[in-house]
Short mmCIF file of C-alpha atoms and ligand atoms in Angstrom, two decimals:
data_model
loop_
_atom_site.label_atom_id
_atom_site.label_comp_id
_atom_site.label_asym_id
_atom_site.label_seq_id
_atom_site.Cartn_x
_atom_site.Cartn_y
_atom_site.Cartn_z
CA MET A 160 0.24 -0.16 0.17
CA ALA A 161 1.63 3.68 -0.90
CA GLU A 162 2.50 5.59 1.95
CA LYS A 163 -0.06 7.55 3.27
CA LEU A 164 0.54 11.09 4.82
CA ILE A 165 -1.57 11.72 7.80
CA LEU A 166 -2.07 14.94 10.03
CA VAL A 167 -2.39 14.86 13.63
CA THR A 168 -3.55 18.03 14.85
CA GLY A 169 -2.47 17.89 19.20
CA ALA A 170 0.46 16.29 18.58
CA ALA A 171 2.96 16.63 20.92
CA GLY A 172 -0.10 15.89 23.32
CA PHE A 173 -0.09 12.36 25.30
CA LEU A 174 -2.62 10.57 23.29
CA GLY A 175 -1.17 12.58 19.65
CA SER A 176 2.43 11.87 20.47
CA HIS A 177 1.28 8.29 21.20
CA LEU A 178 -0.83 7.68 17.79
CA CYS A 179 1.94 9.64 15.89
CA ASP A 180 4.38 6.43 17.29
CA ALA A 181 1.17 4.20 16.14
CA LEU A 182 1.02 5.51 12.56
CA LEU A 183 4.21 6.20 11.79
CA ALA A 184 5.22 1.87 12.79
CA GLU A 185 2.56 1.46 10.20
CA GLY A 186 4.53 2.99 7.30
CA ASN A 187 2.84 6.03 7.18
CA ARG A 188 4.24 10.14 7.01
CA VAL A 189 3.06 12.31 9.82
CA LEU A 190 3.17 15.97 9.89
CA GLY A 191 2.09 16.99 13.20
CA VAL A 192 0.54 20.37 14.00
CA ASP A 193 0.07 21.43 17.90
CA ASN A 194 0.05 25.11 19.53
CA LEU A 195 2.16 23.77 22.69
CA CYS A 196 -0.60 25.23 24.66
CA THR A 197 -0.62 21.95 26.99
CA GLY A 198 1.00 19.75 24.72
CA SER A 199 4.85 19.35 25.04
CA LEU A 200 8.40 18.77 22.67
CA ALA A 201 9.48 16.37 25.19
CA ASN A 202 6.49 14.24 24.41
CA VAL A 203 7.22 14.46 20.96
CA ALA A 204 11.64 14.72 21.49
CA HIS A 205 11.98 11.03 20.73
CA LEU A 206 10.95 11.60 17.16
CA LYS A 207 13.52 14.55 16.25
CA ASN A 208 16.08 12.37 13.57
CA GLU A 209 12.82 10.47 12.10
CA SER A 210 11.96 11.81 8.50
CA ARG A 211 8.98 10.69 8.09
CA PHE A 212 7.89 13.17 11.00
CA SER A 213 7.13 16.46 10.83
CA LEU A 214 5.84 18.93 13.90
CA GLU A 215 4.15 22.77 12.54
CA GLU A 216 3.80 24.52 15.89
CA ALA A 217 0.48 26.18 14.61
CA ASP A 218 -2.81 27.07 16.29
CA ILE A 219 -5.75 25.27 14.37
CA THR A 220 -8.23 27.41 15.30
CA LYS A 221 -7.04 29.51 12.88
CA PRO A 222 -7.50 28.73 9.05
CA PHE A 223 -4.52 26.95 8.32
CA ASP A 224 -3.32 24.20 4.65
CA PHE A 225 -0.14 22.71 4.99
CA GLY A 226 -1.13 21.03 1.67
CA HIS A 227 -2.68 17.62 0.55
CA VAL A 228 -2.95 14.86 3.23
CA ASP A 229 -4.89 11.49 3.22
CA TYR A 230 -6.20 11.19 6.67
CA VAL A 231 -6.70 13.47 9.17
CA PHE A 232 -7.07 12.71 13.50
CA ASN A 233 -8.15 15.66 14.95
CA PHE A 234 -6.21 15.52 18.67
CA ALA A 235 -6.08 19.39 19.60
CA SER A 236 -7.99 19.96 22.68
CA PRO A 237 -6.60 21.07 26.31
CA ALA A 238 -7.88 17.80 28.03
CA SER A 239 -7.70 17.18 31.88
CA PRO A 240 -10.15 19.27 34.23
CA VAL A 241 -7.73 21.33 35.73
CA ASP A 242 -5.83 22.82 31.92
CA TYR A 243 -9.73 23.22 30.71
CA TYR A 244 -10.31 25.51 33.22
CA ARG A 245 -7.40 27.33 33.11
CA LEU A 246 -8.15 27.67 29.50
CA GLY A 247 -11.77 27.58 29.08
CA ILE A 248 -12.25 29.88 25.78
CA GLU A 249 -9.64 28.17 23.99
CA THR A 250 -10.93 24.96 24.94
CA LEU A 251 -14.19 26.67 23.16
CA LEU A 252 -12.50 27.78 19.91
CA VAL A 253 -10.86 24.42 19.79
CA GLY A 254 -13.72 22.44 20.00
CA SER A 255 -15.62 24.77 17.27
CA ALA A 256 -13.68 26.61 15.51
CA GLY A 257 -10.52 24.32 15.24
CA THR A 258 -12.98 21.24 14.82
CA LEU A 259 -14.40 23.10 11.78
CA ASN A 260 -10.96 24.10 9.77
CA THR A 261 -9.75 20.21 10.75
CA LEU A 262 -12.98 19.01 8.73
CA GLU A 263 -12.53 21.75 6.02
CA ILE A 264 -8.65 20.17 5.12
CA ALA A 265 -10.39 16.72 5.34
CA LYS A 266 -12.97 17.97 2.92
CA LYS A 267 -10.54 19.76 0.54
CA TYR A 268 -8.22 16.50 0.12
CA GLY A 269 -10.78 13.78 0.33
CA ALA A 270 -8.92 12.51 3.62
CA GLY A 271 -10.65 10.38 5.57
CA TYR A 272 -10.80 11.92 9.16
CA LEU A 273 -11.14 11.08 13.28
CA HIS A 274 -12.43 12.95 15.74
CA ALA A 275 -10.88 12.92 19.60
CA SER A 276 -14.34 12.70 21.45
CA THR A 277 -14.81 11.93 25.02
CA SER A 278 -16.58 10.05 27.67
CA GLU A 279 -17.57 13.99 28.88
CA CYS A 280 -20.13 13.82 26.30
CA TYR A 281 -22.46 11.82 28.51
CA GLY A 282 -21.74 14.56 31.21
CA ASP A 283 -22.67 13.59 35.20
CA PRO A 284 -24.96 9.85 33.43
CA GLU A 285 -28.13 8.64 34.68
CA VAL A 286 -27.29 5.44 31.91
CA HIS A 287 -24.84 3.48 33.78
CA PRO A 288 -22.95 2.00 31.84
CA GLN A 289 -22.77 4.44 28.78
CA VAL A 290 -23.79 2.95 25.57
CA GLU A 291 -23.18 5.58 22.62
CA THR A 292 -26.78 5.92 21.73
CA TYR A 293 -27.15 7.89 25.36
CA TRP A 294 -27.06 11.61 24.87
CA GLY A 295 -25.67 12.41 28.44
CA ASN A 296 -26.48 14.83 31.36
CA VAL A 297 -24.28 17.81 30.36
CA ASN A 298 -24.71 21.37 32.23
CA PRO A 299 -24.11 23.74 29.51
CA ILE A 300 -22.93 26.13 31.94
CA GLY A 301 -21.19 24.76 34.12
CA PRO A 302 -16.92 24.75 34.93
CA ARG A 303 -16.85 21.70 33.22
CA SER A 304 -18.95 22.90 30.13
CA VAL A 305 -16.06 24.64 28.18
CA TYR A 306 -14.95 21.28 27.34
CA ASP A 307 -17.94 18.97 27.08
CA GLU A 308 -19.63 21.35 25.08
CA ALA A 309 -17.47 22.26 22.83
CA LYS A 310 -16.84 18.13 22.46
CA ARG A 311 -20.71 18.31 21.73
CA PHE A 312 -20.15 20.52 19.17
CA SER A 313 -17.22 18.78 17.10
CA GLU A 314 -19.64 16.03 17.42
CA ALA A 315 -22.42 17.81 15.82
CA SER A 316 -19.45 19.26 13.17
CA VAL A 317 -18.28 16.03 12.19
CA ALA A 318 -21.69 14.30 12.08
CA ALA A 319 -22.88 17.54 9.79
CA TYR A 320 -19.39 17.29 7.76
CA ASN A 321 -20.28 13.49 6.89
CA ARG A 322 -23.78 13.84 6.37
CA TYR A 323 -23.81 17.54 3.60
CA HIS A 324 -19.82 16.82 2.31
CA HIS A 325 -19.49 13.25 2.56
CA VAL A 326 -16.25 13.14 4.40
CA ASN A 327 -15.63 9.37 5.32
CA THR A 328 -15.80 10.57 9.40
CA HIS A 329 -15.09 8.81 12.41
CA MET A 330 -15.56 9.24 16.35
CA VAL A 331 -13.98 8.07 18.99
CA ARG A 332 -15.34 8.50 22.46
CA ILE A 333 -12.26 8.17 24.61
CA PHE A 334 -12.72 7.12 28.49
CA ASN A 335 -9.90 8.29 31.29
CA THR A 336 -6.65 7.14 29.43
CA TYR A 337 -3.29 6.78 31.44
CA GLY A 338 0.28 6.22 30.69
CA PRO A 339 3.66 7.44 29.87
CA ARG A 340 3.32 10.79 29.11
CA LEU A 341 0.82 11.93 30.78
CA GLN A 342 1.61 15.58 32.42
CA ALA A 343 2.70 14.83 35.42
CA ASN A 344 1.27 18.19 36.89
CA ASP A 345 -2.18 18.05 34.58
CA GLY A 346 -3.92 17.74 38.18
CA ARG A 347 -5.68 14.07 36.99
CA VAL A 348 -5.83 11.86 39.14
CA ILE A 349 -3.88 8.91 37.86
CA SER A 350 -0.97 11.67 37.52
CA ASN A 351 -2.25 13.44 40.98
CA PHE A 352 -1.98 9.83 42.62
CA MET A 353 0.87 8.60 41.10
CA MET A 354 3.28 11.96 41.70
CA GLN A 355 1.67 12.39 45.50
CA ALA A 356 3.17 8.46 46.13
CA LEU A 357 5.99 8.30 44.92
CA ARG A 358 6.96 11.48 46.57
CA GLY A 359 5.49 10.47 49.93
CA GLU A 360 2.75 13.00 50.16
CA ASP A 361 -0.97 11.97 51.18
CA LEU A 362 -2.93 11.19 47.89
CA THR A 363 -6.10 13.68 47.23
CA ILE A 364 -9.11 12.09 47.21
CA TYR A 365 -12.20 14.49 45.96
CA GLY A 366 -15.44 14.58 47.94
CA ASP A 367 -16.50 10.88 49.27
CA GLY A 368 -13.63 9.03 46.67
CA LYS A 369 -17.10 7.14 46.20
CA GLN A 370 -17.23 8.15 42.71
CA THR A 371 -15.97 5.93 40.16
CA ARG A 372 -13.69 5.79 36.60
CA SER A 373 -12.64 3.58 34.10
CA PHE A 374 -8.83 3.61 33.28
CA THR A 375 -7.45 3.02 30.45
CA TYR A 376 -4.14 1.87 29.05
CA VAL A 377 -2.65 4.23 26.65
CA SER A 378 -1.30 1.12 23.98
CA ASP A 379 -4.80 -0.42 24.15
CA LEU A 380 -6.39 3.09 23.56
CA ILE A 381 -4.27 3.97 20.47
CA ALA A 382 -5.16 0.09 19.24
CA GLY A 383 -8.57 0.98 19.29
CA ILE A 384 -8.39 3.98 17.04
CA VAL A 385 -6.72 3.08 14.81
CA LEU A 386 -8.88 0.48 13.79
CA LEU A 387 -12.12 2.50 13.87
CA SER A 388 -10.27 4.59 11.74
CA LYS A 389 -10.35 2.51 8.84
CA SER A 390 -13.58 1.64 9.50
CA GLU A 391 -16.77 2.33 7.83
CA GLU A 392 -18.15 3.13 11.52
CA HIS A 393 -19.37 7.34 11.01
CA ASP A 394 -20.87 7.02 14.67
CA PRO A 395 -19.19 7.91 17.97
CA THR A 396 -17.92 4.53 19.44
CA ASN A 397 -16.15 3.75 23.06
CA ILE A 398 -13.30 2.69 23.22
CA GLY A 399 -12.33 2.46 27.28
CA ASN A 400 -11.76 -0.41 29.41
CA PRO A 401 -14.83 -1.25 31.45
CA GLY A 402 -13.12 -2.04 34.68
CA GLU A 403 -14.51 0.44 37.35
CA PHE A 404 -13.20 2.19 40.32
CA THR A 405 -13.88 3.94 42.51
CA MET A 406 -11.09 6.56 43.45
CA ILE A 407 -10.76 5.02 46.91
CA GLU A 408 -10.10 1.93 45.17
CA CYS A 409 -7.58 3.85 42.14
CA ALA A 410 -6.01 5.13 45.47
CA GLN A 411 -4.62 1.49 46.63
CA GLU A 412 -4.28 0.27 43.26
CA ILE A 413 -1.47 3.17 43.28
CA LEU A 414 -0.56 2.55 46.58
CA ALA A 415 0.67 -1.45 45.65
CA VAL A 416 1.80 -0.39 42.57
CA THR A 417 3.95 1.97 44.11
CA GLY A 418 4.92 0.72 47.25
CA SER A 419 3.89 3.42 48.81
CA LYS A 420 2.98 4.56 53.21
CA SER A 421 1.02 7.97 51.80
CA LYS A 422 -1.54 7.98 53.42
CA LEU A 423 -5.28 9.69 51.71
CA THR A 424 -6.44 13.00 52.63
CA TYR A 425 -9.86 14.25 51.42
CA LYS A 426 -10.87 17.37 49.69
CA PRO A 427 -13.93 18.94 48.51
CA LEU A 428 -15.77 17.48 45.32
CA PRO A 429 -15.17 19.56 42.47
CA GLN A 430 -18.75 21.22 40.84
CA ASP A 431 -20.21 18.74 38.65
CA ASP A 432 -17.83 15.65 39.08
CA PRO A 433 -19.17 12.87 37.37
CA LYS A 434 -20.44 10.23 40.43
CA GLN A 435 -19.82 6.95 37.35
CA ARG A 436 -17.95 6.37 34.19
CA LYS A 437 -17.86 3.12 32.72
CA PRO A 438 -17.99 3.01 28.85
CA ASP A 439 -20.29 -0.18 27.62
CA ILE A 440 -17.90 -1.70 24.79
CA THR A 441 -20.26 -3.86 22.57
CA LYS A 442 -19.98 -1.95 19.53
CA ALA A 443 -16.07 -1.33 19.82
CA LYS A 444 -16.03 -5.36 20.39
CA ALA A 445 -18.74 -6.54 17.29
CA LEU A 446 -17.54 -3.87 14.96
CA LEU A 447 -13.47 -3.61 15.35
CA GLY A 448 -13.03 -7.06 17.70
CA TRP A 449 -11.21 -4.42 19.82
CA GLU A 450 -11.27 -5.22 23.80
CA PRO A 451 -8.76 -3.98 25.95
CA LYS A 452 -5.60 -6.26 27.27
CA VAL A 453 -4.19 -4.11 30.27
CA PRO A 454 -5.48 -4.58 33.55
CA LEU A 455 -5.10 -1.01 35.64
CA ARG A 456 -2.49 -2.21 37.89
CA GLU A 457 -0.59 -3.68 35.07
CA GLY A 458 -0.91 -0.63 33.10
CA LEU A 459 0.16 1.32 36.05
CA ALA A 460 3.47 -0.83 36.63
CA LYS A 461 4.30 -0.23 33.22
CA SER A 462 3.94 3.91 34.04
CA LEU A 463 5.68 3.92 36.86
CA GLU A 464 8.97 4.67 35.16
CA TYR A 465 7.84 7.53 33.18
CA PHE A 466 6.62 8.79 36.86
CA GLU A 467 9.38 8.31 38.81
CA ALA A 468 11.15 9.71 36.11
CA CYS A 469 8.79 12.98 36.66
CA VAL A 470 9.69 13.07 39.96
CA GLU A 471 13.05 12.60 39.16
CA VAL A 472 13.72 16.12 37.80
CA GLY A 473 11.74 17.92 40.25
CA HIS A 474 8.04 17.72 38.81
CA THR A 475 5.30 18.02 41.25
CA ALA A 476 1.82 16.89 41.23
CA ALA A 477 -1.15 19.53 40.61
CA LYS A 478 -1.51 21.82 43.71
N1 UDP B 511 -9.89 13.38 41.78
C1 UDP B 511 -9.02 12.93 43.45
N2 UDP B 511 -8.52 13.29 43.22
C2 UDP B 511 -7.09 13.96 42.31
C3 UDP B 511 -7.51 14.25 41.35
C4 UDP B 511 -8.81 13.87 40.87
O1 UDP B 511 -10.03 12.50 43.71
O2 UDP B 511 -6.24 14.83 42.86
C5 UDP B 511 -11.43 12.97 41.31
C6 UDP B 511 -12.02 13.87 41.10
O3 UDP B 511 -12.89 14.48 41.57
C7 UDP B 511 -12.72 12.66 39.49
C8 UDP B 511 -12.35 11.87 39.16
O4 UDP B 511 -10.75 11.39 40.25
O5 UDP B 511 -13.96 12.42 39.99
C9 UDP B 511 -10.83 11.39 37.84
O6 UDP B 511 -10.62 12.99 37.94
P1 UDP B 511 -9.71 13.57 36.65
O7 UDP B 511 -9.61 14.79 36.61
O8 UDP B 511 -8.61 12.32 36.31
O9 UDP B 511 -10.81 13.31 35.33
P2 UDP B 511 -12.46 13.56 35.12
O10 UDP B 511 -12.59 11.75 34.71
O11 UDP B 511 -12.99 14.24 36.55
O12 UDP B 511 -12.13 14.45 33.57
#
């Protein structure tokens, strides 16, 4: 098969950079775009001498065109609650103007298109586990709305470019994902607990710690996304690990993996913090023959070396 040129927005981010690695490993050329507002050049430093990879520092909220591409993966957005609270307007813009600009590129060049959507489209879900046909329970004006509504607008935009312009679009609804390159200080539960455990600090449980999340190891997620990108499916598809943990259980897993003697401490629950999250992956299993392979304990062990290195260079958990 001829070598493809693939555009990845958010290429210097946690997921974007792992996606670039997977696409390069398949023999493609990759043009990464990132404005580095939350991404980091360190995430793509290992690709410095890779002639099939290049990175443009650009803001996709402004119209852009780097020439013909065969496929577009739209992964640009602040994604952790701490980041999108801080960059609220930027998050709204990248999930609206940014998504429309990437869709225009796919339309112009007849390229395939995959959008990184999110389980946040389900909001604080009243249906459990979450199935793709559930429309969600989102507060349109709360602190999380800059992310949730931008991602929902993106889904509407992607569906419209498929409906009106026949762009070959795909949408993945990503559940909480972790692994090497997750920013040490982005405030997410896995990065906070790992950093706190390794630094001998108390692990900060928000609320009573009984809220649940389902954590996907990054290699499982990327494998599912690559399969979805080659499918004929245009509607959103959940990719996530259905293993569901309370935040207290998550803290215990991290204490076990790190061997840390840290204690748990309790902090107020952020507004609109979803009470439960668990993907129904019936569709991905049937459609793609995909299911996750890495359970939480094993994925945390695979991430340990990365977080130890973060501690080594003086990073801390989000304050
Ligand atoms: N959380 C926590 N302690 C932390 C960071 C997060 O208890 O130090 C909780 C947070 O309140 C939420 C869950 O962990 O219930 C997952 O939070 P995260 O920010 O990782 O992602 P979310 O799924 O909320 O977008």
